[in-house]
């Protein structure tokens, strides 16, 4: 492999480089999450960092890279004082990694051939005292993210697998990269990363020109390009070593500690992790610039890196810090540093110390009926959604094999073991294998402690877990739905279902229909917050092309079936069923029922949410549900407070 792109040669991305260098100085900060659009050199910068880290003294032959100068409880110990020098490692965790690959597992070869229980280390052991890099961390299974974040926070990994109990050191610099367009991390996981950086491609022409110039020069001669930047990289490496040596002597004055507490209180972050991360980052920043004491500039730099992702409370909140909020929080921090006591968010009796969120004004619709006549009114913006609620669980029936999630039953690589199998399954079912081999040991001439195995003895574990689905919302935005109170309730229901989809790791899409035709407001995506944003910009009014809405949904699902055949779809149709725009058949309702029949023929699991309102009900949504072979629930039933029970997505076949 050719030389890596030099860290010093990266153009721009000052915040990202600072965050990585500060973590290299003080690994206790807790790692870096890099958020950014595709093609912004996120991976290039992270991979270049490993070359700057100091070489390590390790115990020869130790699989865990132990430092001979530091006593440790190592599974490969006890160790002597012999040492060998090697570079710090960059270990990459692929998105498709299993739990065994991450934390290690029973050494099956030795268990089955020698009859001993031995531990085979995983990637956490390989990354000890180096860098663990997770590209597309938002696509990694949640339980794996929890495992590696726990190890990064504690500095040790604990393994309890198949009768093996092992604990080993796992101190590493954790770096994750992600593209928010492909879905967000849960706020609980975001909080576990020490720092976060948003990376965007520069819009400055000279900067973009220099980026391309350097990249082309690197591709033409990787070794020569790296040599030209070698001295700059060596200088950064020397600064890291010097800052590490200085770190223990850096003083954090009480005034700056009060400043940190006041700023975190002003942003109303949950828990105390933010305060600790800001304090560690500010200390590392002071050590990096050669200071002996933390100052205001160190705290401000730390706040900009440590707090943006911690102000998210709702899944649909945008991460980041607004300058006005930051300035106000820094002002309060300065007052606390001088006065001696941080001012809490409610100390002045005025509520939150941050600027109030602007309230949404409600457009005046007092003249909505003026003019009369049959002419269609221009589309109106949708009213603000009603308050969100805990939605019922909508499930696809049967057992699928889709992407890991938390909605419908599925055969999976993780989850509870259902049974052993000779064909379909994942991972060795140890007990089943031993049980299959045991009756044949005498016939195979076994005389020692080890088992004699053959291929026909092997059994695989059939596991059952949960999968995420493609939830396609088909929303009626026509004039019959445009009554402000009703559309507000519908929007609130969709937001609640979107929040549920976010929590269950679903892929989502939105189709709306009004006026003359339907449109795909959002193609299927993992970014649930993008669906919420499109919903807020939804416009209402006009006729009801229900048939076209269902046909458009049919085409979207057909395309997704080719793109991702294992992910089962769930269609959620929100409508009052009053079709008024005819298709090719001339009868709007008959055309809609025909379109629904196409979806039913494809066995698409569906739910119809009946949005009809008023004392006189025509029951048209129920007829559409019948044609879809779908469950039909009333809007008010879906939005009941503290709703309990399960709504099955489709009738059992």
XYZ file of C-alpha atoms in Angstrom, residues 150-417:
268
model
C -18.551 1.445 27.062
C -15.045 0.150 26.436
C -13.823 3.604 25.376
C -15.281 5.175 28.539
C -13.952 2.551 30.974
C -10.666 1.745 29.268
C -11.392 -1.983 29.614
C -13.400 -4.578 27.754
C -15.295 -7.302 29.616
C -16.172 -10.503 27.798
C -18.570 -13.168 29.075
C -19.026 -15.708 26.290
C -19.561 -19.500 26.193
C -18.119 -20.034 29.654
C -15.160 -17.689 29.056
C -14.810 -14.699 31.382
C -12.090 -12.248 30.336
C -11.294 -8.621 31.111
C -8.540 -6.777 29.278
C -7.310 -3.210 28.784
C -8.900 -1.370 25.862
C -7.796 2.244 25.889
C -8.023 3.793 22.450
C -8.842 6.961 20.570
C -12.337 6.376 19.175
C -13.221 8.151 15.936
C -16.528 7.718 14.124
C -17.585 9.273 10.848
C -21.100 9.535 9.450
C -23.178 11.138 6.731
C -26.358 12.569 8.371
C -28.286 11.972 5.130
C -28.078 8.238 5.859
C -29.640 8.536 9.303
C -28.798 9.954 12.716
C -27.379 8.351 15.807
C -29.687 8.204 18.792
C -29.140 11.152 21.203
C -28.078 8.692 23.932
C -25.256 7.451 21.697
C -24.329 10.935 20.511
C -23.755 11.959 24.106
C -21.205 9.172 24.576
C -18.825 10.708 22.031
C -16.575 13.297 23.642
C -16.422 15.783 20.778
C -18.287 16.265 17.527
C -17.337 18.163 14.389
C -19.478 19.085 11.395
C -17.495 18.944 8.146
C -18.599 20.710 4.981
C -16.915 21.286 1.656
C -15.654 24.852 1.362
C -17.547 27.187 -0.950
C -14.417 29.319 -1.353
C -13.011 28.920 -4.877
C -9.281 29.259 -3.970
C -9.707 26.704 -1.168
C -11.456 24.202 -3.444
C -8.759 24.764 -6.069
C -6.010 23.978 -3.569
C -7.839 20.830 -2.390
C -7.959 19.476 -5.953
C -4.352 20.517 -6.648
C -3.015 18.637 -3.622
C -5.127 15.567 -4.241
C -3.982 15.273 -7.849
C -0.366 15.734 -6.752
C -0.777 12.961 -4.186
C -2.348 10.561 -6.682
C 0.441 11.242 -9.195
C 3.254 10.521 -6.695
C 2.102 9.365 -3.215
C 5.630 8.793 -1.863
C 6.998 12.075 -3.126
C 3.979 14.038 -1.917
C 4.236 12.476 1.554
C 7.971 13.286 1.685
C 7.269 16.971 1.026
C 4.995 17.111 4.073
C 6.987 14.765 6.298
C 8.682 17.505 8.335
C 5.357 19.241 9.046
C 3.904 15.926 10.246
C 6.971 15.275 12.409
C 6.524 18.686 14.034
C 2.896 17.865 14.878
C 4.008 14.527 16.322
C 6.573 16.311 18.520
C 3.875 18.717 19.741
C 1.618 15.796 20.679
C 4.392 14.219 22.762
C 5.202 17.532 24.435
C 1.538 18.255 25.195
C 1.078 14.778 26.701
C 4.054 15.346 29.000
C 2.725 18.781 29.992
C -0.892 17.670 30.505
C -0.586 16.480 34.119
C 0.859 19.843 35.180
C -1.850 22.031 33.587
C -3.959 23.754 36.259
C -7.730 24.197 35.927
C -8.544 27.259 38.085
C -11.804 27.414 40.035
C -12.887 30.431 38.011
C -12.661 28.451 34.749
C -14.368 25.455 36.353
C -17.252 27.740 37.325
C -17.288 29.079 33.774
C -17.630 25.528 32.433
C -20.431 24.677 34.878
C -22.330 27.874 34.031
C -22.123 27.289 30.270
C -23.300 23.689 30.555
C -26.135 24.767 32.860
C -27.136 27.476 30.388
C -27.479 24.895 27.622
C -29.426 22.611 29.987
C -27.439 19.558 28.926
C -28.431 16.281 30.554
C -26.176 14.793 33.216
C -22.602 15.765 34.050
C -20.727 14.152 31.165
C -20.669 17.425 29.239
C -19.002 19.300 32.119
C -16.313 16.627 32.439
C -15.645 16.484 28.693
C -15.390 20.290 28.435
C -12.978 20.363 31.407
C -10.762 17.644 29.895
C -10.834 19.241 26.459
C -9.998 22.675 27.823
C -7.073 21.199 29.763
C -5.800 19.412 26.634
C -6.189 22.626 24.623
C -4.106 24.525 27.173
C -1.426 21.812 27.052
C -1.454 21.900 23.250
C -0.760 25.624 23.126
C 1.964 25.313 25.760
C 0.132 27.008 28.651
C 0.400 26.000 32.298
C -3.154 27.067 33.167
C -6.563 26.791 31.499
C -7.849 30.152 30.247
C -11.102 31.456 28.773
C -9.948 30.757 25.205
C -9.432 27.082 26.091
C -12.930 26.796 27.547
C -14.510 28.481 24.516
C -12.669 26.132 22.123
C -13.790 23.129 24.188
C -17.424 24.259 24.303
C -17.586 24.586 20.526
C -16.451 20.978 20.148
C -18.149 19.300 23.121
C -21.652 20.780 23.268
C -23.222 20.876 19.750
C -24.414 17.251 19.830
C -25.528 17.411 23.463
C -28.240 20.021 22.996
C -30.338 17.510 21.006
C -33.188 16.184 23.088
C -35.729 15.339 20.428
C -34.745 13.082 17.511
C -35.740 15.865 15.117
C -33.694 18.615 16.767
C -30.876 19.843 14.585
C -27.439 19.343 16.140
C -25.201 22.392 16.388
C -24.863 25.601 18.327
C -26.425 28.884 17.266
C -24.009 31.766 17.677
C -26.555 33.822 19.620
C -27.102 30.982 22.097
C -23.372 30.398 22.396
C -22.622 34.070 22.989
C -25.301 34.245 25.676
C -23.961 31.116 27.386
C -20.386 32.437 27.262
C -21.553 35.706 28.795
C -23.154 33.809 31.673
C -19.991 31.764 32.020
C -17.922 34.938 32.281
C -20.233 36.300 34.996
C -19.986 33.012 36.921
C -16.191 33.013 36.634
C -16.101 36.498 38.189
C -18.890 36.138 40.750
C -17.990 32.721 42.055
C -21.364 30.954 41.596
C -22.895 29.694 38.350
C -26.305 31.121 37.587
C -28.805 28.332 37.038
C -31.321 28.396 34.223
C -34.144 29.489 36.553
C -32.249 31.733 38.984
C -33.546 34.977 37.528
C -37.157 33.827 37.526
C -37.271 34.216 33.788
C -37.134 30.558 32.758
C -34.456 29.273 30.444
C -31.291 31.284 30.119
C -31.251 30.645 26.373
C -33.268 32.806 23.990
C -36.865 31.668 23.707
C -37.797 29.679 20.643
C -39.876 31.812 18.288
C -43.480 30.691 18.447
C -45.103 29.694 15.185
C -47.664 32.222 14.107
C -50.928 30.828 12.881
C -52.043 32.351 9.585
C -55.376 34.114 9.695
C -57.914 31.965 7.899
C -60.957 34.054 8.815
C -61.568 34.700 5.129
C -61.097 31.131 4.043
C -64.636 30.835 2.760
C -64.754 34.127 0.913
C -65.552 33.946 -2.732
C -67.274 30.526 -2.632
C -67.648 28.706 -5.922
C -66.115 25.449 -7.094
C -62.707 26.867 -8.030
C -59.796 25.292 -6.183
C -58.080 27.533 -3.697
C -54.321 27.940 -3.864
C -52.474 25.480 -1.633
C -52.078 26.587 1.941
C -49.192 25.778 4.252
C -49.957 22.960 6.654
C -50.688 24.084 10.212
C -48.286 23.274 13.012
C -48.514 19.600 14.006
C -50.478 18.718 17.113
C -48.412 17.564 20.108
C -46.689 14.244 19.521
C -47.678 11.125 21.417
C -46.443 7.591 21.933
C -47.636 5.730 18.864
C -48.938 2.211 18.694
C -46.624 -0.438 17.378
C -47.321 -1.135 13.709
C -45.760 -4.429 12.643
C -45.303 -6.432 9.490
C -46.649 -9.974 10.078
C -44.528 -13.084 9.756
C -40.760 -13.401 10.136
C -38.432 -11.458 7.868
C -34.691 -11.253 7.224
C -34.230 -7.520 6.951
C -31.812 -5.021 8.454
C -31.490 -5.071 12.258
C -34.039 -2.849 13.982
C -36.768 -2.890 16.593
C -40.066 -3.294 14.760
C -40.970 -6.698 13.292
C -39.847 -10.263 13.989
C -36.907 -11.440 11.918
C -34.271 -14.105 11.579
C -31.052 -12.330 12.466
C -27.373 -12.752 13.280
C -28.075 -11.452 16.770
C -30.927 -12.144 19.157
C -32.119 -15.179 21.018
C -31.224 -18.625 19.693
